[in-house]
Coordinates of C-alpha atoms (C1' of nucleotides) and ligand atoms in Angstrom, one line a residue:
Chain S
M1 CA -9.5 21.0 -15.7
L2 CA -7.5 24.2 -16.2
L3 CA -8.4 24.2 -19.9
N4 CA -12.0 23.3 -19.6
L5 CA -11.9 20.9 -22.5
S6 CA -13.3 17.4 -22.7
H7 CA -11.0 14.5 -23.4
T8 CA -12.3 14.5 -26.9
E9 CA -11.7 18.2 -27.4
E10 CA -8.2 17.8 -26.1
N11 CA -7.6 15.0 -28.6
Y12 CA -8.7 17.3 -31.4
I13 CA -6.5 20.2 -30.5
K14 CA -3.6 17.9 -30.1
A15 CA -4.2 16.4 -33.5
I16 CA -4.5 19.9 -35.1
Y17 CA -1.2 20.9 -33.5
H18 CA 0.5 17.8 -34.9
L19 CA -0.9 18.4 -38.4
E20 CA -0.2 22.1 -38.5
Q21 CA 2.9 22.8 -40.7
D22 CA 4.0 26.4 -41.1
G23 CA 0.8 28.4 -41.1
K24 CA -1.1 26.2 -43.5
P25 CA -4.7 25.4 -42.4
V26 CA -5.4 21.8 -41.4
S27 CA -8.1 20.1 -43.5
T28 CA -11.2 18.4 -42.2
N29 CA -10.2 15.2 -44.0
D30 CA -6.7 15.0 -42.5
L31 CA -8.2 15.3 -39.1
S32 CA -10.8 12.8 -40.0
E33 CA -8.1 10.3 -41.0
L34 CA -5.8 10.9 -38.0
L35 CA -8.6 10.7 -35.5
K36 CA -10.4 7.9 -37.3
T37 CA -13.6 9.8 -37.1
A38 CA -16.1 10.6 -39.8
A39 CA -15.5 13.9 -41.6
A40 CA -18.9 15.1 -40.6
S41 CA -18.1 14.6 -37.0
V42 CA -14.9 16.6 -37.4
T43 CA -16.9 19.5 -38.9
D44 CA -19.2 19.5 -35.9
M45 CA -16.3 19.6 -33.5
L46 CA -14.5 22.3 -35.4
K47 CA -17.6 24.5 -34.9
K48 CA -17.6 23.9 -31.2
L49 CA -13.8 24.5 -30.9
K50 CA -14.3 27.7 -32.8
Q51 CA -17.0 28.8 -30.3
K52 CA -14.6 28.0 -27.5
K53 CA -12.0 30.1 -29.3
M54 CA -9.6 27.2 -29.6
V55 CA -9.4 27.3 -33.4
H56 CA -9.9 29.7 -36.3
Y57 CA -12.3 28.0 -38.7
K58 CA -14.1 28.9 -41.9
A59 CA -16.3 26.4 -43.8
Y60 CA -14.5 24.7 -46.7
Y61 CA -11.3 26.4 -45.7
G62 CA -9.8 24.4 -42.8
C63 CA -8.7 25.3 -39.3
N64 CA -5.7 26.7 -37.4
L65 CA -5.1 26.8 -33.6
T66 CA -5.6 30.1 -31.9
E67 CA -3.0 31.2 -29.4
A68 CA -5.1 29.6 -26.6
G69 CA -5.5 26.5 -28.7
R70 CA -1.7 26.2 -29.2
K71 CA -1.0 26.7 -25.5
G72 CA -3.6 24.0 -24.7
A73 CA -2.1 21.6 -27.2
L74 CA 1.4 22.1 -25.8
M75 CA 0.1 21.4 -22.3
I76 CA -1.4 18.1 -23.4
I77 CA 1.8 17.2 -25.2
R78 CA 3.7 18.1 -22.1
R79 CA 1.6 15.7 -20.0
H80 CA 1.8 13.0 -22.6
R81 CA 5.6 13.1 -22.9
L82 CA 6.2 13.4 -19.2
W83 CA 4.1 10.3 -18.5
E84 CA 5.9 8.4 -21.3
Y85 CA 9.2 9.3 -19.6
F86 CA 7.8 8.1 -16.3
L87 CA 6.5 4.9 -17.7
S88 CA 9.8 4.2 -19.4
K89 CA 12.3 5.3 -16.9
K90 CA 10.6 4.6 -13.6
L91 CA 8.2 1.7 -14.3
G92 CA 10.4 -0.1 -16.7
F93 CA 8.1 -0.2 -19.8
S94 CA 9.9 -0.5 -23.1
W95 CA 9.7 2.5 -25.4
D96 CA 7.2 0.9 -27.7
E97 CA 4.7 0.3 -24.9
V98 CA 4.4 3.7 -23.4
H99 CA 2.5 5.6 -26.0
D100 CA -0.9 4.0 -25.6
I101 CA -0.9 4.3 -21.8
A102 CA 0.2 7.9 -22.0
E103 CA -2.7 8.6 -24.4
E104 CA -5.0 8.0 -21.4
L105 CA -2.9 9.6 -18.7
E106 CA -2.5 12.8 -20.7
H107 CA -6.1 13.7 -19.9
V108 CA -5.7 13.8 -16.2
G109 CA -5.9 17.5 -15.8
S110 CA -4.3 18.6 -12.6
T111 CA -1.6 21.2 -13.2
S112 CA 0.1 20.6 -9.9
L113 CA 0.2 16.9 -10.7
I114 CA 2.2 17.5 -13.9
D115 CA 4.5 20.1 -12.4
K116 CA 5.3 17.8 -9.5
L117 CA 5.8 14.8 -11.8
D118 CA 8.2 17.0 -13.9
A119 CA 10.2 17.8 -10.8
F120 CA 10.2 14.2 -9.6
L121 CA 11.6 13.1 -13.0
G122 CA 14.3 15.7 -12.8
Y123 CA 12.9 18.0 -15.6
P124 CA 13.6 15.7 -18.5
R125 CA 13.9 17.5 -21.8
F126 CA 13.1 14.7 -24.2
D127 CA 10.7 11.8 -24.1
P128 CA 11.7 8.1 -24.7
H129 CA 11.2 8.6 -28.5
G130 CA 13.4 11.7 -28.5
D131 CA 10.6 14.2 -28.8
P132 CA 11.1 17.5 -26.8
I133 CA 9.0 18.0 -23.7
P134 CA 7.4 21.5 -23.4
D135 CA 8.2 23.2 -20.1
E136 CA 5.5 24.5 -17.6
K137 CA 5.1 27.7 -19.6
G138 CA 4.6 25.8 -22.9
H139 CA 8.0 26.5 -24.3
I140 CA 9.3 23.7 -26.6
V141 CA 12.7 23.5 -28.2
Q142 CA 12.7 23.1 -31.9
Q143 CA 15.2 20.6 -33.0
Q144 CA 17.2 20.8 -36.2
N145 CA 17.5 17.1 -36.9
K146 CA 17.8 15.5 -40.3
L147 CA 16.1 12.4 -41.7
L148 CA 18.3 9.4 -42.1
S149 CA 17.1 9.2 -45.7
E150 CA 18.9 12.4 -46.4
I151 CA 22.3 11.8 -44.7
P152 CA 25.4 11.4 -46.9
L153 CA 27.4 8.2 -46.9
H154 CA 29.9 7.4 -44.2
L155 CA 28.9 10.3 -41.9
P156 CA 28.7 9.2 -38.3
V157 CA 25.3 10.3 -36.9
E158 CA 23.3 9.7 -33.7
V159 CA 19.6 8.7 -33.6
V160 CA 17.8 11.4 -31.7
Q161 CA 14.1 11.0 -32.6
I162 CA 11.6 8.7 -34.3
G163 CA 9.0 10.3 -36.5
D164 CA 6.0 8.0 -36.8
Q165 CA 5.4 6.3 -33.4
S166 CA 3.2 3.4 -34.1
A167 CA 3.8 0.2 -32.2
H168 CA 4.8 -1.3 -35.5
I169 CA 7.7 0.9 -36.2
L170 CA 8.9 0.7 -32.7
E171 CA 8.8 -3.1 -32.9
L172 CA 10.9 -3.1 -36.0
L173 CA 13.5 -0.7 -34.6
S174 CA 13.7 -2.8 -31.4
D175 CA 14.4 -5.8 -33.6
K176 CA 17.2 -4.0 -35.3
N177 CA 18.6 -2.7 -32.0
I178 CA 18.1 0.9 -33.0
R179 CA 17.0 3.3 -30.3
I180 CA 17.6 6.9 -29.2
G181 CA 21.3 7.4 -28.8
T182 CA 22.3 4.7 -31.2
L183 CA 25.3 5.6 -33.5
L184 CA 24.8 5.0 -37.2
E185 CA 26.6 5.3 -40.5
V186 CA 25.1 4.9 -43.9
R187 CA 27.2 2.4 -46.0
K188 CA 25.3 2.1 -49.2
R189 CA 22.2 3.6 -50.8
F190 CA 20.4 1.5 -53.4
T191 CA 18.8 3.5 -56.1
Y192 CA 16.3 0.9 -57.0
D193 CA 14.1 1.1 -53.8
Q194 CA 16.1 3.8 -51.9
S195 CA 16.8 1.3 -49.2
L196 CA 19.9 1.8 -47.1
E197 CA 22.6 -0.4 -45.7
I198 CA 23.8 0.9 -42.4
K199 CA 26.4 0.1 -39.8
T200 CA 25.2 0.4 -36.2
G201 CA 27.8 0.8 -33.5
S202 CA 31.0 -0.8 -34.6
K203 CA 30.0 -4.2 -36.0
S204 CA 26.4 -4.9 -36.9
I205 CA 25.2 -4.2 -40.5
T206 CA 21.5 -4.0 -41.3
Q207 CA 19.2 -3.0 -44.1
I208 CA 16.7 -0.2 -43.8
S209 CA 13.7 0.5 -46.1
K210 CA 13.0 3.9 -47.6
E211 CA 9.9 4.3 -45.3
L212 CA 11.9 3.5 -42.2
S213 CA 14.7 5.8 -43.1
Q214 CA 12.2 8.6 -43.5
N215 CA 11.2 8.2 -39.9
I216 CA 14.5 8.1 -38.2
L217 CA 15.8 11.5 -37.2
V218 CA 19.5 11.9 -36.6
K219 CA 22.1 14.6 -35.7
D220 CA 25.8 14.8 -36.5
H221 CA 28.0 12.9 -34.1
E222 CA 31.2 14.8 -33.4
Chain I
M1 CA -10.0 -1.8 -20.5
L2 CA -9.9 -5.3 -18.9
L3 CA -13.3 -4.7 -17.3
N4 CA -15.0 -3.1 -20.3
L5 CA -16.7 -0.5 -18.1
S6 CA -17.0 3.2 -18.7
H7 CA -15.6 5.7 -16.2
T8 CA -19.2 6.2 -15.0
E9 CA -19.9 2.5 -14.6
E10 CA -16.7 2.1 -12.7
N11 CA -17.7 4.9 -10.3
Y12 CA -21.0 3.2 -9.7
I13 CA -19.6 -0.2 -8.8
K14 CA -17.0 1.4 -6.6
A15 CA -19.8 3.3 -4.8
I16 CA -21.9 0.2 -4.4
Y17 CA -18.9 -1.6 -3.0
H18 CA -18.4 1.1 -0.4
L19 CA -22.1 1.2 0.6
E20 CA -22.4 -2.6 0.9
Q21 CA -22.4 -3.6 4.5
D22 CA -22.8 -7.3 5.3
G23 CA -25.1 -8.6 2.6
K24 CA -27.7 -5.9 2.8
P25 CA -28.8 -4.5 -0.5
V26 CA -27.8 -0.9 -1.4
S27 CA -30.7 1.5 -1.9
T28 CA -31.1 3.6 -5.0
N29 CA -31.3 6.7 -2.8
D30 CA -28.0 6.0 -1.0
L31 CA -26.3 5.7 -4.3
S32 CA -28.1 8.8 -5.5
E33 CA -26.7 10.8 -2.6
L34 CA -23.2 9.4 -2.7
L35 CA -22.8 10.0 -6.4
K36 CA -24.8 13.3 -6.4
T37 CA -26.9 12.0 -9.2
A38 CA -30.7 12.0 -9.5
A39 CA -32.3 8.8 -8.3
A40 CA -33.9 8.3 -11.7
S41 CA -30.4 8.2 -13.3
V42 CA -29.3 5.7 -10.7
T43 CA -32.2 3.4 -11.6
D44 CA -31.2 3.6 -15.3
M45 CA -27.6 2.7 -14.5
L46 CA -28.6 -0.2 -12.3
K47 CA -30.5 -1.7 -15.1
K48 CA -27.5 -1.4 -17.3
L49 CA -25.1 -2.8 -14.7
K50 CA -27.5 -5.7 -14.3
Q51 CA -27.4 -6.4 -18.0
K52 CA -23.6 -6.4 -17.8
K53 CA -23.9 -8.9 -14.8
M54 CA -22.1 -6.5 -12.5
V55 CA -25.0 -6.3 -10.0
H56 CA -28.0 -8.2 -8.8
Y57 CA -31.0 -5.8 -9.0
K58 CA -34.7 -6.0 -8.5
A59 CA -37.0 -3.0 -8.8
Y60 CA -37.9 -1.5 -5.5
Y61 CA -35.5 -3.8 -3.7
G62 CA -32.0 -2.5 -4.2
C63 CA -28.8 -3.9 -5.6
N64 CA -25.8 -6.0 -4.6
L65 CA -22.5 -6.6 -6.5
T66 CA -22.1 -9.9 -8.3
E67 CA -18.8 -11.7 -7.9
A68 CA -17.6 -10.0 -11.1
G69 CA -18.8 -6.7 -9.8
R70 CA -17.0 -7.1 -6.5
K71 CA -13.7 -8.1 -8.4
G72 CA -14.1 -5.0 -10.6
A73 CA -14.7 -2.7 -7.6
L74 CA -11.6 -4.1 -5.9
M75 CA -9.5 -3.4 -8.9
I76 CA -10.6 0.2 -9.1
I77 CA -9.9 0.6 -5.4
R78 CA -6.5 -0.9 -6.0
R79 CA -5.7 1.6 -8.7
H80 CA -7.1 4.5 -6.6
R81 CA -5.1 3.7 -3.5
L82 CA -1.8 2.9 -5.4
W83 CA -2.0 6.2 -7.1
E84 CA -2.7 8.0 -3.8
Y85 CA 0.4 6.3 -2.4
F86 CA 2.4 7.4 -5.4
L87 CA 1.2 11.0 -5.2
S88 CA 1.9 11.2 -1.5
K89 CA 5.2 9.3 -1.3
K90 CA 6.8 10.0 -4.6
L91 CA 5.5 13.4 -5.7
G92 CA 5.3 15.0 -2.3
F93 CA 1.6 15.8 -2.2
S94 CA 0.1 16.1 1.3
W95 CA -2.4 13.4 2.2
D96 CA -5.4 15.7 1.9
E97 CA -4.6 16.5 -1.7
V98 CA -4.3 13.1 -3.2
H99 CA -7.8 11.8 -3.3
D100 CA -9.2 14.1 -6.0
I101 CA -6.4 13.4 -8.4
A102 CA -6.5 9.6 -7.7
E103 CA -10.2 9.8 -8.5
E104 CA -9.2 10.6 -12.1
L105 CA -6.1 8.3 -12.3
E106 CA -8.1 5.3 -11.1
H107 CA -9.8 5.1 -14.5
V108 CA -6.7 4.6 -16.5
G109 CA -7.3 0.9 -17.2
S110 CA -4.0 -0.8 -18.1
T111 CA -3.4 -3.8 -15.9
S112 CA 0.3 -3.9 -16.5
L113 CA 0.5 -0.2 -15.6
I114 CA -0.9 -0.8 -12.2
D115 CA 1.1 -4.0 -11.5
K116 CA 4.3 -2.2 -12.5
L117 CA 3.4 0.8 -10.4
D118 CA 2.7 -1.5 -7.5
A119 CA 6.2 -3.0 -7.9
F120 CA 7.8 0.4 -8.3
L121 CA 6.2 1.5 -5.0
G122 CA 7.4 -1.6 -3.3
Y123 CA 4.0 -3.3 -2.9
P124 CA 2.6 -0.9 -0.2
R125 CA -0.1 -2.5 1.9
F126 CA -1.9 0.7 3.0
D127 CA -2.7 4.0 1.3
P128 CA -1.9 7.4 2.9
H129 CA -5.2 7.4 4.8
G130 CA -4.5 4.0 6.2
D131 CA -6.9 2.1 4.0
P132 CA -5.7 -1.3 2.8
I133 CA -4.6 -1.8 -0.9
P134 CA -6.0 -4.9 -2.6
D135 CA -3.3 -7.0 -4.2
E136 CA -3.2 -8.0 -7.9
K137 CA -5.7 -10.8 -7.3
G138 CA -8.2 -8.5 -5.5
H139 CA -7.4 -9.8 -2.0
I140 CA -7.8 -7.1 0.6
V141 CA -7.0 -7.4 4.3
Q142 CA -9.8 -6.6 6.7
Q143 CA -8.5 -4.6 9.6
Q144 CA -9.8 -4.9 13.1
N145 CA -9.5 -1.3 14.1
K146 CA -11.6 0.6 16.6
L147 CA -13.2 4.0 16.5
L148 CA -11.5 6.6 18.8
S149 CA -14.9 7.4 20.1
E150 CA -15.1 3.9 21.7
I151 CA -11.6 3.7 23.2
P152 CA -11.3 3.6 27.0
L153 CA -9.5 6.4 28.9
H154 CA -5.7 6.4 29.3
L155 CA -5.1 3.5 26.8
P156 CA -2.2 4.4 24.4
V157 CA -3.4 3.9 20.8
E158 CA -2.0 4.6 17.3
V159 CA -4.0 6.2 14.5
V160 CA -4.2 3.8 11.6
Q161 CA -7.0 5.0 9.4
I162 CA -9.4 7.9 8.8
G163 CA -13.0 7.1 8.0
D164 CA -14.5 10.0 6.1
Q165 CA -12.0 11.4 3.7
S166 CA -13.3 14.8 2.7
A167 CA -10.8 17.6 2.3
H168 CA -12.5 19.2 5.3
I169 CA -11.7 16.5 7.8
L170 CA -8.2 16.1 6.5
E171 CA -7.7 19.9 7.0
L172 CA -8.9 19.7 10.5
L173 CA -6.7 16.7 11.4
S174 CA -3.7 18.5 9.7
D175 CA -4.4 21.5 12.0
K176 CA -4.4 19.3 15.0
N177 CA -1.2 17.5 13.9
I178 CA -2.9 14.2 13.8
R179 CA -2.0 11.7 11.0
I180 CA -1.5 8.0 10.4
G181 CA 0.9 6.8 12.9
T182 CA 0.2 9.4 15.5
L183 CA 0.1 8.1 19.1
L184 CA -2.9 9.2 21.2
E185 CA -4.4 8.8 24.6
V186 CA -7.9 9.8 25.6
R187 CA -7.7 11.9 28.8
K188 CA -11.4 12.9 29.3
R189 CA -14.7 12.2 27.8
F190 CA -17.4 14.9 28.3
T191 CA -20.9 13.4 28.6
Y192 CA -22.6 16.6 27.5
D193 CA -21.5 16.5 23.8
Q194 CA -19.3 13.4 23.9
S195 CA -16.3 15.4 23.0
L196 CA -12.9 14.1 24.0
E197 CA -9.7 15.6 25.4
I198 CA -6.7 13.8 24.1
K199 CA -3.0 13.8 24.5
T200 CA -1.0 13.5 21.3
G201 CA 2.6 12.3 21.5
S202 CA 4.0 13.3 24.9
K203 CA 3.0 16.9 25.3
S204 CA 0.2 18.4 23.2
I205 CA -3.4 18.4 24.5
T206 CA -6.4 19.0 22.1
Q207 CA -10.2 18.7 22.0
I208 CA -12.0 16.4 19.6
S209 CA -15.6 16.6 18.7
K210 CA -17.9 13.5 18.7
E211 CA -18.1 13.5 14.9
L212 CA -14.3 13.7 14.5
S213 CA -13.8 10.9 17.1
Q214 CA -16.1 8.6 15.1
N215 CA -13.9 9.0 12.0
I216 CA -10.5 8.3 13.5
L217 CA -9.6 4.6 13.6
V218 CA -7.0 3.4 16.0
K219 CA -5.3 0.2 17.2
D220 CA -3.7 -0.6 20.5
H221 CA -0.1 0.6 20.9
E222 CA 2.0 -1.9 22.7
Chain Z
dA1 C1' -15.0 26.2 -69.8
dT2 C1' -17.4 22.3 -68.6
dA3 C1' -17.8 18.0 -66.6
dA4 C1' -16.1 14.7 -63.3
dA5 C1' -14.0 13.9 -58.9
dA6 C1' -12.9 15.0 -54.3
dA7 C1' -13.6 17.4 -50.1
dT8 C1' -16.7 19.4 -47.0
dT9 C1' -21.0 20.5 -44.9
dT10 C1' -25.9 19.7 -43.7
dA11 C1' -29.6 16.8 -42.3
dG12 C1' -31.3 13.3 -39.6
dA13 C1' -30.5 9.6 -36.4
dC14 C1' -28.5 7.2 -32.4
dA15 C1' -26.3 5.8 -27.8
dA16 C1' -24.7 7.2 -23.3
dA17 C1' -25.5 9.7 -19.3
dT18 C1' -27.9 12.9 -17.3
dC19 C1' -32.2 15.8 -15.7
dT20 C1' -37.2 17.1 -14.0
dA21 C1' -41.9 15.9 -13.3
dA22 C1' -45.3 12.5 -12.7
dA23 C1' -46.8 7.8 -11.5
dA24 C1' -46.4 3.8 -8.7
dA25 C1' -44.9 1.0 -4.9
dA26 C1' -43.3 0.4 -0.3
dT27 C1' -43.2 2.0 4.4
dA28 C1' -44.6 4.5 8.3
dT29 C1' -48.3 6.5 11.1
dA30 C1' -52.5 7.2 13.2
Chain C
dT1 C1' -56.9 -0.7 8.5
dA2 C1' -56.8 3.5 6.2
dT3 C1' -54.0 7.4 5.1
dA4 C1' -49.9 10.0 4.7
dT5 C1' -45.0 10.0 3.7
dT6 C1' -41.0 8.3 1.6
dT7 C1' -38.7 5.7 -1.9
dT8 C1' -38.3 4.2 -6.4
dT9 C1' -39.5 3.9 -11.1
dT10 C1' -41.3 5.6 -15.6
dA11 C1' -41.9 9.1 -19.1
dG12 C1' -40.1 12.5 -21.7
dA13 C1' -36.1 15.9 -22.6
dT14 C1' -31.3 17.4 -23.0
dT15 C1' -26.2 17.3 -24.0
dT16 C1' -22.2 15.2 -26.0
dG17 C1' -20.1 12.8 -29.5
dT18 C1' -20.8 9.9 -32.9
dC19 C1' -22.7 7.9 -37.5
dT20 C1' -24.6 7.5 -42.7
dA21 C1' -26.6 9.6 -46.5
dA22 C1' -27.5 13.4 -49.2
dA23 C1' -26.4 18.1 -50.7
dT24 C1' -23.1 21.6 -51.6
dT25 C1' -18.7 23.6 -52.6
dT26 C1' -14.0 23.3 -54.3
dT27 C1' -10.6 21.2 -57.1
dT28 C1' -9.0 18.6 -61.0
dA29 C1' -9.1 17.0 -65.6
dT30 C1' -10.7 17.0 -70.2
Ligands
MN301 MN1 3.5 9.2 -27.6
MN302 MN1 -5.7 11.2 -26.0
MN303 MN1 -9.2 8.3 -1.8
MN304 MN1 -13.9 8.0 -10.1

DNA sequence: ATAAAAATTTAGACAAATCTAAAAAATATA
DNA sequence: TATATTTTTTAGATTTGTCTAAATTTTTAT
């Protein structure tokens, strides 16, 4: 292990990375909920991660990743997304099956393994859900995508990313034939429940709930 | 996990499988040495594996795998060897680098992952060290190979398997340009230390110690 | 500003896997 | 057979990651 972190510690810093917005500290409870672990256990772990200089932490305040913690998190995310790409593109898994398996593979800690896997895959820049893959130095592109819920009517857009990545949302999208690269256009927006009627491709019309529309990221299609 | 075993438990049943010769029970001390774990710890684990019906165990007697234990061990060996094949053939690792990484990958427990990996690799029958890969049902071919130390002079043979698989032996073989598939012929056998002089391919002559010759498995080359 | 509610930490316990040291059983040797 | 040696098990601790319950701190609401 280059990082010298246990599987559990890796999962914590990854979770902190995902919860960190701007510079705001991440609360014990948010981690507790995301990791499905008692808040008391989170407190214990934050103390340990502080000792290992992976997080800044002050009691009753919350935590933030240190620079080392951020680098570590990006490496775990790199592993996760490269494995997802491999599972999807090489082994033929569908995009809603890859996450859980990658959750285990991401903890196999050989650096040369991941760098060779990256080369074998042809240095992919995005995983099967449209999320960017950090490079070997931990650089990650920040995308400027918009939520489908905020797109004006009749503007052609392309799906580039899915926010929430539970098996449930992926199942629903699969059913609606929506995936990364799908071209969409919002036809109507209903004020009552903020649901959308969209046109996919050239023919098919489907309804999309508010929740769903807030988890589909799109970019303008020129 | 289909088997519902921890990483540690998996390592134990794999170790027991490798130590089991004929029907002879495996001793606590042999396991202790192979796993580099105190004998007292092995005793504790054997009790637990007995509870889980993975081994037959009686105090002061030793242990044997149950049918379930044997099936489990074969599945772990299947994963290990398929990953070794992948690392070697797809990612370009040399055969002496793959074992340690596979030691971690073997514990990722999705059955569909391994079966799809198997298909992706084209159902290979042998790993990079020449060891047979069990199929999805746990069937494994038993090879009838001979030790180089027991081959008569001037008989052309082909290297098919390496016994011990430490990085050290693989380094030595690599230096001598001996790998799976190499054609050999024993030229002389020195009584003093039972070292061999062998001809590899058509030109190169090299010396091989007794230890090394007892870890190179060969078959007749017709 | 005070009381109620929510978030967080501390305290104490537990299961898994490990260790060392001591006791017990099996095996080898004289 | 009696004794010495080796092997194995038991006893008691330790580390990691977890839990529940109780105490404390912070935030929200009256
Ligand atoms: Mn994922
Ligand atoms: Mn994980
Ligand atoms: Mn191996
Ligand atoms: Mn292992």
